Short mmCIF file of C-alpha atoms in Angstrom, two decimals:
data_model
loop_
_atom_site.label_atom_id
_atom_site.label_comp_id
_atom_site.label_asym_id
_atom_site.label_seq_id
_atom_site.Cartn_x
_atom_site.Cartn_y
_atom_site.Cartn_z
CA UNK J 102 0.00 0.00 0.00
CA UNK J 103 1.17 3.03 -0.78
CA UNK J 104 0.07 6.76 0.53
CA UNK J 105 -3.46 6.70 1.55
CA UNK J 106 -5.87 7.97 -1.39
CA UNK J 107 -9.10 9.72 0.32
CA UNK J 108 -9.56 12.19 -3.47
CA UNK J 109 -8.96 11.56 -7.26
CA UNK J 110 -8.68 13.48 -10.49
CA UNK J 111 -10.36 12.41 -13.82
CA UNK J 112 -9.22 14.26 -16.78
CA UNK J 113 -9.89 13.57 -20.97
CA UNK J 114 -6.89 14.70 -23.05
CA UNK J 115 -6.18 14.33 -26.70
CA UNK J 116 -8.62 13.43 -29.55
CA UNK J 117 -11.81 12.59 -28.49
CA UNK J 118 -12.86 9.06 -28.29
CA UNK J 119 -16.25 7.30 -28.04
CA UNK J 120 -16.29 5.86 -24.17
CA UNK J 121 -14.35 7.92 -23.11
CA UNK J 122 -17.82 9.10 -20.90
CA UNK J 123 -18.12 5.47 -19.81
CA UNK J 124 -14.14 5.53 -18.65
CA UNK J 125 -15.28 9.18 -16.94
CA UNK J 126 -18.85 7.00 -15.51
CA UNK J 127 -16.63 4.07 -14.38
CA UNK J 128 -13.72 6.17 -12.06
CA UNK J 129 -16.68 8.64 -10.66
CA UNK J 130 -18.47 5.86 -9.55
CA UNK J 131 -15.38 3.25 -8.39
CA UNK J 132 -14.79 6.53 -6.48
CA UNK J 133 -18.07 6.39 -4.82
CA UNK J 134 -18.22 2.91 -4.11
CA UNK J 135 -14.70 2.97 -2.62
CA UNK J 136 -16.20 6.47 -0.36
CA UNK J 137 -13.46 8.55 -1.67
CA UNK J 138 -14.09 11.82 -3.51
CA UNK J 139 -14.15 12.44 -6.88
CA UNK J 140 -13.22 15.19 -8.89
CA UNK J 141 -13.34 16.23 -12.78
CA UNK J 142 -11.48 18.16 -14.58
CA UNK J 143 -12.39 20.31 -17.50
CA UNK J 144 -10.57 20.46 -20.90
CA UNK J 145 -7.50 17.88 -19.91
CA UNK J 146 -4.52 19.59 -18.59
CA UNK J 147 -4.92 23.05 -19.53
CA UNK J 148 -7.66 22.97 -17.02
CA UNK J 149 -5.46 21.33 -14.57
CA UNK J 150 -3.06 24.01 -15.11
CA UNK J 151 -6.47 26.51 -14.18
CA UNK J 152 -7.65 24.31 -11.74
CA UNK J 153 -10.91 24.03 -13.91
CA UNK J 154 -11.91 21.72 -11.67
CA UNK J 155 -15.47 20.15 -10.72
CA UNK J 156 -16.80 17.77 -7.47
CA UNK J 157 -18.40 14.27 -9.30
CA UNK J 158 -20.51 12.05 -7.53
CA UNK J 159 -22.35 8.72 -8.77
CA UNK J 160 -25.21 10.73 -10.05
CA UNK J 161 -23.25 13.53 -11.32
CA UNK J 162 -22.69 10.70 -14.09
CA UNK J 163 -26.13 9.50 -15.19
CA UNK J 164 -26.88 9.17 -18.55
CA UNK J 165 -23.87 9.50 -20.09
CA UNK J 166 -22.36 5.83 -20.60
CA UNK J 167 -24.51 5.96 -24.13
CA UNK J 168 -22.98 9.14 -25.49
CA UNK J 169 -19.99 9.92 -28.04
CA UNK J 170 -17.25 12.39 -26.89
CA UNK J 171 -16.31 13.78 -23.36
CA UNK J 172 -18.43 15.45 -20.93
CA UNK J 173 -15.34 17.15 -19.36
CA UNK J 174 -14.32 18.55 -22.75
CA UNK J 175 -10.56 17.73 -24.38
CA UNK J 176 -7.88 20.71 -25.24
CA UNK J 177 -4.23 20.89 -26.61
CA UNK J 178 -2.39 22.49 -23.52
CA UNK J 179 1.63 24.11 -24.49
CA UNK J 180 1.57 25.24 -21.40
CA UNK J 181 1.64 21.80 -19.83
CA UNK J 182 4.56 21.22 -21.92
CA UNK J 183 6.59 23.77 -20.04
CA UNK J 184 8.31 23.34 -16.46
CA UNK J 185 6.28 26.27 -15.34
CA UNK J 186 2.79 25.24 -15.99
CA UNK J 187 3.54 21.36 -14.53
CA UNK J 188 4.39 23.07 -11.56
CA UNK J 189 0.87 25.95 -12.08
CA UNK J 190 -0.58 22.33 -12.29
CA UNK J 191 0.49 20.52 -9.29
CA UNK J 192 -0.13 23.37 -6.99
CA UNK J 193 -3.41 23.12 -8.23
CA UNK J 194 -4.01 19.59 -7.26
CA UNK J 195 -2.17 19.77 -4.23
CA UNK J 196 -4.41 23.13 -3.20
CA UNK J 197 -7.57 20.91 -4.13
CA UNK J 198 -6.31 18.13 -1.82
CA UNK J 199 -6.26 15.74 -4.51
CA UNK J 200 -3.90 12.73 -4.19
CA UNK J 201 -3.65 10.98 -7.64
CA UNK J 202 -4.94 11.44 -10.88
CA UNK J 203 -6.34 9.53 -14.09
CA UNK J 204 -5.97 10.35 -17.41
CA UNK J 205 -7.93 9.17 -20.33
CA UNK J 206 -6.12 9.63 -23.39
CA UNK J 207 -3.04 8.67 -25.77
CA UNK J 208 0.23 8.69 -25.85
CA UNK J 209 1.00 12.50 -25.87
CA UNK J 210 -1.30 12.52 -23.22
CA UNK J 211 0.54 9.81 -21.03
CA UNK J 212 3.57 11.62 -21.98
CA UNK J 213 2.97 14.46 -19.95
CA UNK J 214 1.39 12.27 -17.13
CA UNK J 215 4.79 10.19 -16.87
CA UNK J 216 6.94 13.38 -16.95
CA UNK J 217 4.31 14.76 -14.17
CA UNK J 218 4.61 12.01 -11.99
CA UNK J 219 8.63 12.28 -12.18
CA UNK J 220 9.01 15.68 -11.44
CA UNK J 221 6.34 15.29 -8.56
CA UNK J 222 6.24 11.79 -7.56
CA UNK J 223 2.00 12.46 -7.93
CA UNK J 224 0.47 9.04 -8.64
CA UNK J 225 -1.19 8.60 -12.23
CA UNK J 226 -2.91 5.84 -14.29
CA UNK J 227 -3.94 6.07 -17.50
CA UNK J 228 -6.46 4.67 -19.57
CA UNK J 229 -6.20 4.60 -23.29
CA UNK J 230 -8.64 6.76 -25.17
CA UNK J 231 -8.61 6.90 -29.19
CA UNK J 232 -10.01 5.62 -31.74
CA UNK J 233 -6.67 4.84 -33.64
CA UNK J 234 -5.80 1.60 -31.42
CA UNK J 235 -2.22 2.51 -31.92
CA UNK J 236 -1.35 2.19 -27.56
CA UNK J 237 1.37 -0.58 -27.03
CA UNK J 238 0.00 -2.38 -23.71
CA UNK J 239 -4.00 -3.10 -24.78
CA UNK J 240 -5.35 -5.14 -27.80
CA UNK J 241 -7.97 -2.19 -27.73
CA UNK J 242 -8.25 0.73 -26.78
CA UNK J 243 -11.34 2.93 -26.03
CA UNK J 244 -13.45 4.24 -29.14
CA UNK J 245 -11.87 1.50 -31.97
CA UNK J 246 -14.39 -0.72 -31.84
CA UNK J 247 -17.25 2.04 -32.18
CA UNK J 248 -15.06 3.47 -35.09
CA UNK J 249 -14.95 0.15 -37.00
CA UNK J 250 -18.47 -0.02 -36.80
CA UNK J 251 -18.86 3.54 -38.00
CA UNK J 252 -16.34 3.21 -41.00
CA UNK J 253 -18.09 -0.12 -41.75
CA UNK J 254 -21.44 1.08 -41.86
CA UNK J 255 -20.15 4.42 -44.40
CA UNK J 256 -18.48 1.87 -46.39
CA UNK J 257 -21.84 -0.76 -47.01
CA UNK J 258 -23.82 2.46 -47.68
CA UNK J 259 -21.01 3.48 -50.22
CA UNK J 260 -20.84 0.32 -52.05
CA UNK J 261 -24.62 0.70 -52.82
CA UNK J 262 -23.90 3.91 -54.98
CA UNK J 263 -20.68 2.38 -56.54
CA UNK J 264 -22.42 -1.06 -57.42
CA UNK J 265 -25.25 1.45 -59.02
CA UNK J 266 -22.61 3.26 -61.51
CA UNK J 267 -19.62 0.90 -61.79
CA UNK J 268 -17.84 2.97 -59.83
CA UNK J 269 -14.23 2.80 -58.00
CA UNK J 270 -14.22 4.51 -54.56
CA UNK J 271 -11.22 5.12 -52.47
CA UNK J 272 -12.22 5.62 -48.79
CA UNK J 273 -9.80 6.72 -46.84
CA UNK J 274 -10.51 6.08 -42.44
CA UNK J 275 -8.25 7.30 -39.95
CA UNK J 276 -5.59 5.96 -38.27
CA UNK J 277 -2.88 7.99 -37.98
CA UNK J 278 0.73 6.28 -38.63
CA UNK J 279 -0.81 2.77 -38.30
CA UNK J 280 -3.59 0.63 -40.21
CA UNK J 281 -5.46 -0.96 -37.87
CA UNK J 282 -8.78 0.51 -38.97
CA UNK J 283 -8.02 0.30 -42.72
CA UNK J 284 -7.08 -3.21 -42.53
CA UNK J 285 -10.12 -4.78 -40.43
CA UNK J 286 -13.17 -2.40 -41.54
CA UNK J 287 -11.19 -3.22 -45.29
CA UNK J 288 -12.07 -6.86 -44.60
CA UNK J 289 -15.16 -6.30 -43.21
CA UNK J 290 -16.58 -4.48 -45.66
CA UNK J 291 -15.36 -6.52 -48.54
CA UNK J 292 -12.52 -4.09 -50.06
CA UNK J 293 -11.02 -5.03 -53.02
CA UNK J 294 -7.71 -3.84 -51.29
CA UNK J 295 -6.44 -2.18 -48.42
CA UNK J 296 -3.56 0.29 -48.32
CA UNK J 297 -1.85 0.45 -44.99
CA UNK J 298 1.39 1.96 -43.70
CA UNK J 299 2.72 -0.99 -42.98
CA UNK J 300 2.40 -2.79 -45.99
CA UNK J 301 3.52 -0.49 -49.01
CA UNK J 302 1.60 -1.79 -52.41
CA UNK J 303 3.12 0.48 -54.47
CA UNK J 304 0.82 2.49 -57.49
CA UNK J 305 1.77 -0.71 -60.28
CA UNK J 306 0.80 -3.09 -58.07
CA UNK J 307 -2.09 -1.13 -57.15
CA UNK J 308 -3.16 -0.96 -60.37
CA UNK J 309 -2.69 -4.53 -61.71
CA UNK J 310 -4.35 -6.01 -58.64
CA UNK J 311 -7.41 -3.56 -59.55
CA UNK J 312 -7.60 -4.57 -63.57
CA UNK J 313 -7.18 -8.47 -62.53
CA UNK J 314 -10.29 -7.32 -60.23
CA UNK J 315 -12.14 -6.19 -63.48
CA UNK J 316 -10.92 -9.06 -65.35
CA UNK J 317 -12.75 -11.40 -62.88
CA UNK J 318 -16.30 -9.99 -63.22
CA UNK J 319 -16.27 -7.29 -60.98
CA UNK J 320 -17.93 -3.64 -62.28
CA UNK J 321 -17.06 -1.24 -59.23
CA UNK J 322 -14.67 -1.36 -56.40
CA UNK J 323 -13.67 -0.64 -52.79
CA UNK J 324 -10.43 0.66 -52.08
CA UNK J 325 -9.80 1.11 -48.11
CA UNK J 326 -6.85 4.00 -47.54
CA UNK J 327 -5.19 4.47 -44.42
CA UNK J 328 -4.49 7.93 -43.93
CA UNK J 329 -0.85 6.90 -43.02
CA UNK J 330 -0.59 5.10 -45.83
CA UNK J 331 3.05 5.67 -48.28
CA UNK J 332 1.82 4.83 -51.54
CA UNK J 333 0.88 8.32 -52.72
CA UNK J 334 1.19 11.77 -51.63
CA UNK J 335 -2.16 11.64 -50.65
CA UNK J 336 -5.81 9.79 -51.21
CA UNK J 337 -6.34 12.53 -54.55
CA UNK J 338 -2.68 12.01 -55.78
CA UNK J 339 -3.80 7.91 -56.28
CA UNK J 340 -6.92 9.15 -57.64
CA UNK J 341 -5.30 10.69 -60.62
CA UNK J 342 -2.77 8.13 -60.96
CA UNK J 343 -5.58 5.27 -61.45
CA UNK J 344 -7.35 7.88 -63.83
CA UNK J 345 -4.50 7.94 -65.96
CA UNK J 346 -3.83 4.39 -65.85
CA UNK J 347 -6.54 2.32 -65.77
CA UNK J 348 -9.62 2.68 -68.14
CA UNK J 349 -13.18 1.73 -67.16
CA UNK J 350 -13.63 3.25 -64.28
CA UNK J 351 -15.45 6.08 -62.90
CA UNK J 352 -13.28 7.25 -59.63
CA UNK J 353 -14.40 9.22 -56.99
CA UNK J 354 -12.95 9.91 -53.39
CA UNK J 355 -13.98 9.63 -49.99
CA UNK J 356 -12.93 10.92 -46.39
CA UNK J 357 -14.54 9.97 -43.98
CA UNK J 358 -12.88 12.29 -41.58
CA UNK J 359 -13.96 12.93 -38.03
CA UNK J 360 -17.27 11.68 -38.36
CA UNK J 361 -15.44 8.25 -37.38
CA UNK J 362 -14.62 9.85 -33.79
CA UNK J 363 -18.25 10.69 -32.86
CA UNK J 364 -21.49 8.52 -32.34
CA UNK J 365 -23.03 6.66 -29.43
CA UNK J 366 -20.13 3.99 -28.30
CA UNK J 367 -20.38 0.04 -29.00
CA UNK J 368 -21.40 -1.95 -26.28
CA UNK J 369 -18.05 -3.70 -26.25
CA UNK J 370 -16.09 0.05 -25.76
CA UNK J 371 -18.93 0.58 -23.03
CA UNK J 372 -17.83 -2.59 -21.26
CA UNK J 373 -14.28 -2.30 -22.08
CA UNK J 374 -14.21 1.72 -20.17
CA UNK J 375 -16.07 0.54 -17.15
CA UNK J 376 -13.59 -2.36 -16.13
CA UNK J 377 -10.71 0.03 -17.17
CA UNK J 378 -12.32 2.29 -14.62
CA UNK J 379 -12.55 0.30 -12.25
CA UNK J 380 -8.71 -1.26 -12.55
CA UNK J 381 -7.43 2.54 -12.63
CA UNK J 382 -9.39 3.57 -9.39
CA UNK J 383 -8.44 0.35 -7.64
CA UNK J 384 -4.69 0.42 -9.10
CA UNK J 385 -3.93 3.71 -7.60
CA UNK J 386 -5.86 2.37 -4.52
CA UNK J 387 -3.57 -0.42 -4.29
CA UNK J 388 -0.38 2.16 -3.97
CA UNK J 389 -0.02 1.18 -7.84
CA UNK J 390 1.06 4.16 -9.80
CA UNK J 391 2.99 5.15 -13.87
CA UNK J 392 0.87 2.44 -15.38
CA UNK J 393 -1.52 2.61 -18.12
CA UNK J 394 -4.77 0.19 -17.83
CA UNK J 395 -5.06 -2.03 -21.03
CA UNK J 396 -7.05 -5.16 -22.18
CA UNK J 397 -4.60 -8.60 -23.06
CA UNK J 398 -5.94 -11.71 -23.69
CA UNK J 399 -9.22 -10.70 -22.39
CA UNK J 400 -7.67 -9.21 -19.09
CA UNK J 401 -7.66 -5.86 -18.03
CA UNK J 402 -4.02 -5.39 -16.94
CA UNK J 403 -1.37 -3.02 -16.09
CA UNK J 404 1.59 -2.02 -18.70
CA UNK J 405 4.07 0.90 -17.37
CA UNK J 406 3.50 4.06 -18.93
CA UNK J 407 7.09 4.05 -20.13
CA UNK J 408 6.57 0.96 -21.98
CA UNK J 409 2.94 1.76 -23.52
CA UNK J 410 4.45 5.43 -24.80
CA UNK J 411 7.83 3.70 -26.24
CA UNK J 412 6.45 1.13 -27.48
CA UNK J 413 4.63 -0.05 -31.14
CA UNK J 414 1.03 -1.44 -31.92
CA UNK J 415 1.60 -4.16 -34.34
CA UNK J 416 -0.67 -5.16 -36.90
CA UNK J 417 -2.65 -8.36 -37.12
CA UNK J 418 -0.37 -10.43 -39.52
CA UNK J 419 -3.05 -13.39 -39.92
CA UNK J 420 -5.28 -10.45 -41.27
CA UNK J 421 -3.19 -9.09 -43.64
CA UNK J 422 -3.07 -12.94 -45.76
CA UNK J 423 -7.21 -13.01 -44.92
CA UNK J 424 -7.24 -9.84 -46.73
CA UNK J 425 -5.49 -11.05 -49.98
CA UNK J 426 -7.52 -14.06 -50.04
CA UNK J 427 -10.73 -12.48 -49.42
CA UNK J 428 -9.82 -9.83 -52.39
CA UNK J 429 -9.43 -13.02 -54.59
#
């Protein structure tokens, strides 16, 4: 056991991320049930900085499991970045009589919660928030599930219009530097190929494996682009290079953009952010602290933050060779 905890912080930082609410649900009311006090804090560490900060309670968190983004709001903070406004930060806390703090976010966010706790021995846990699944430490993190089924249901509702005027579509879903999203909402929705960071097609390739596609039958096309992804400049620059190369198809574009971070969260990100929640809360309880909460094998357990901000998500191997066999 470490210090006694009798108060907690909960704060959302980063890119929003469906369930993050249900992480924010899960610590108020771990708090509760644990009778220590809970309190919020607005707009992630530039409020902590302002000491923007808000008493929770069990009820002060009805209703909200079921909604998309963060009740306590997310901001960029520079100031955080700075010696001076860790230290605006931490007198805030320690002013508030708060003894340890959660943050929901990625790894910028835990980032500044490691370099926090360093300089200030202050307990933190994190809990992975975005929708990009690219934390090292959790199979998923909060929001990628809800996305999947976003990007999925744009894509079905897509193919309808290309099917209707042999079209080719390039859709191109977030992800930042990795594929994750590309390469399973690519299978799911029955893409004729997937262009990831971590696999680099190249245009020629691109283009043969879309003609063989013609060859065999088919009259439009689904072409899933991580945003990441090396092969072109960007999703318009491999527009124009198909339109030059390849006859007999009508190609259009499509971002989804952030529409893929908002929406009502899954039920398995619901579940997933209330026993993250809980495992935080308890963690820090427990004298546990510079450890982010993440789901392996079906277990919520702890990876240090160190670890989870140095290290890599890989991608799913096995689904990169169902992917070339489904796009038979």
């Amino acid at each position: 056991m470490g210090k006694a905890i009798k108060k907690l912080a909960v704060l959302t930082s980063g890119g929003d991320s469906p369930g993050m609410n249900a992480a924010i649900r899960s610590v108020v009311r771990t708090c509760a049930y644990h009778d220590i006090e809970c309190v919020g804090v607005y707009r992630g560490y530039e409020g902590l900085i302002e000491g923007d900060f808000k008493a929770m309670d069990a009820r002060s968190v009805k209703g909200i499991i079921n909604k998309g983004g963060t009740i306590l709001k997310s901001a960029r903070s520079k100031e955080f970045r700075t010696e001076e406004g860790r230290k605006k930060a931490f007198k805030q806390l320690t002013d508030a009589n708060i003894d340890g703090l959660v943050v929901v976010g990625g790894d910028g966010s835990f980032t500044g919660a490691l370099i926090f706790n360093q300089e200030f021995d202050f307990p933190v846990m994190g809990i992975p928030g975005t929708i990009d699944n690219d934390i090292y430490g959790t199979s998923h993190t909060l929001g990628f599930d809800t996305a999947l089924n976003t990007v999925v249901d744009a894509i079905d509702k897509i193919r309808d219009t290309a099917s209707s005027h042999n079209r080719l579509f390039f859709i191109e879903v977030m992800g930042r530097d990795v594929g994750h999203i590309a390469l399973n909402t690519g299978i799911a929705g029955g893409a004729e190929e997937i262009l990831i960071p971590e696999e680099d097609l190249g245009l020629d390739r691109l283009v043969e494996s879309l003609n063989k596609s013609r060859k065999s039958g088919k009259t439009s096309s689904i072409v899933i682009v991580a945003e990441g992804d090396k092969i072109g400049k960007n999703i318009f620059e491999l527009k124009d290079y198909v339109d030059d190369n390849m006859e007999g198809y009508d190609v259009r574009v499509s971002v989804l953009g952030h529409m893929q971070r908002g929406g009502a969260p899954s039920c398995f990100d619901r579940v997933l952010a209330s026993r993250m929640g809980v495992k935080a809360v308890e963690s820090l309880l427990e004298g546990e602290t510079n450890y982010m909460v993440g789901l392996l094998n079906n277990s919520v357990e702890l990876t240090p933050l160190d670890k989870a901000i140095k290290g890599k998500s890989k991608i799913n191997l096995e689904l990169l060779r169902v992917s070339d066999i489904m796009s038979t």
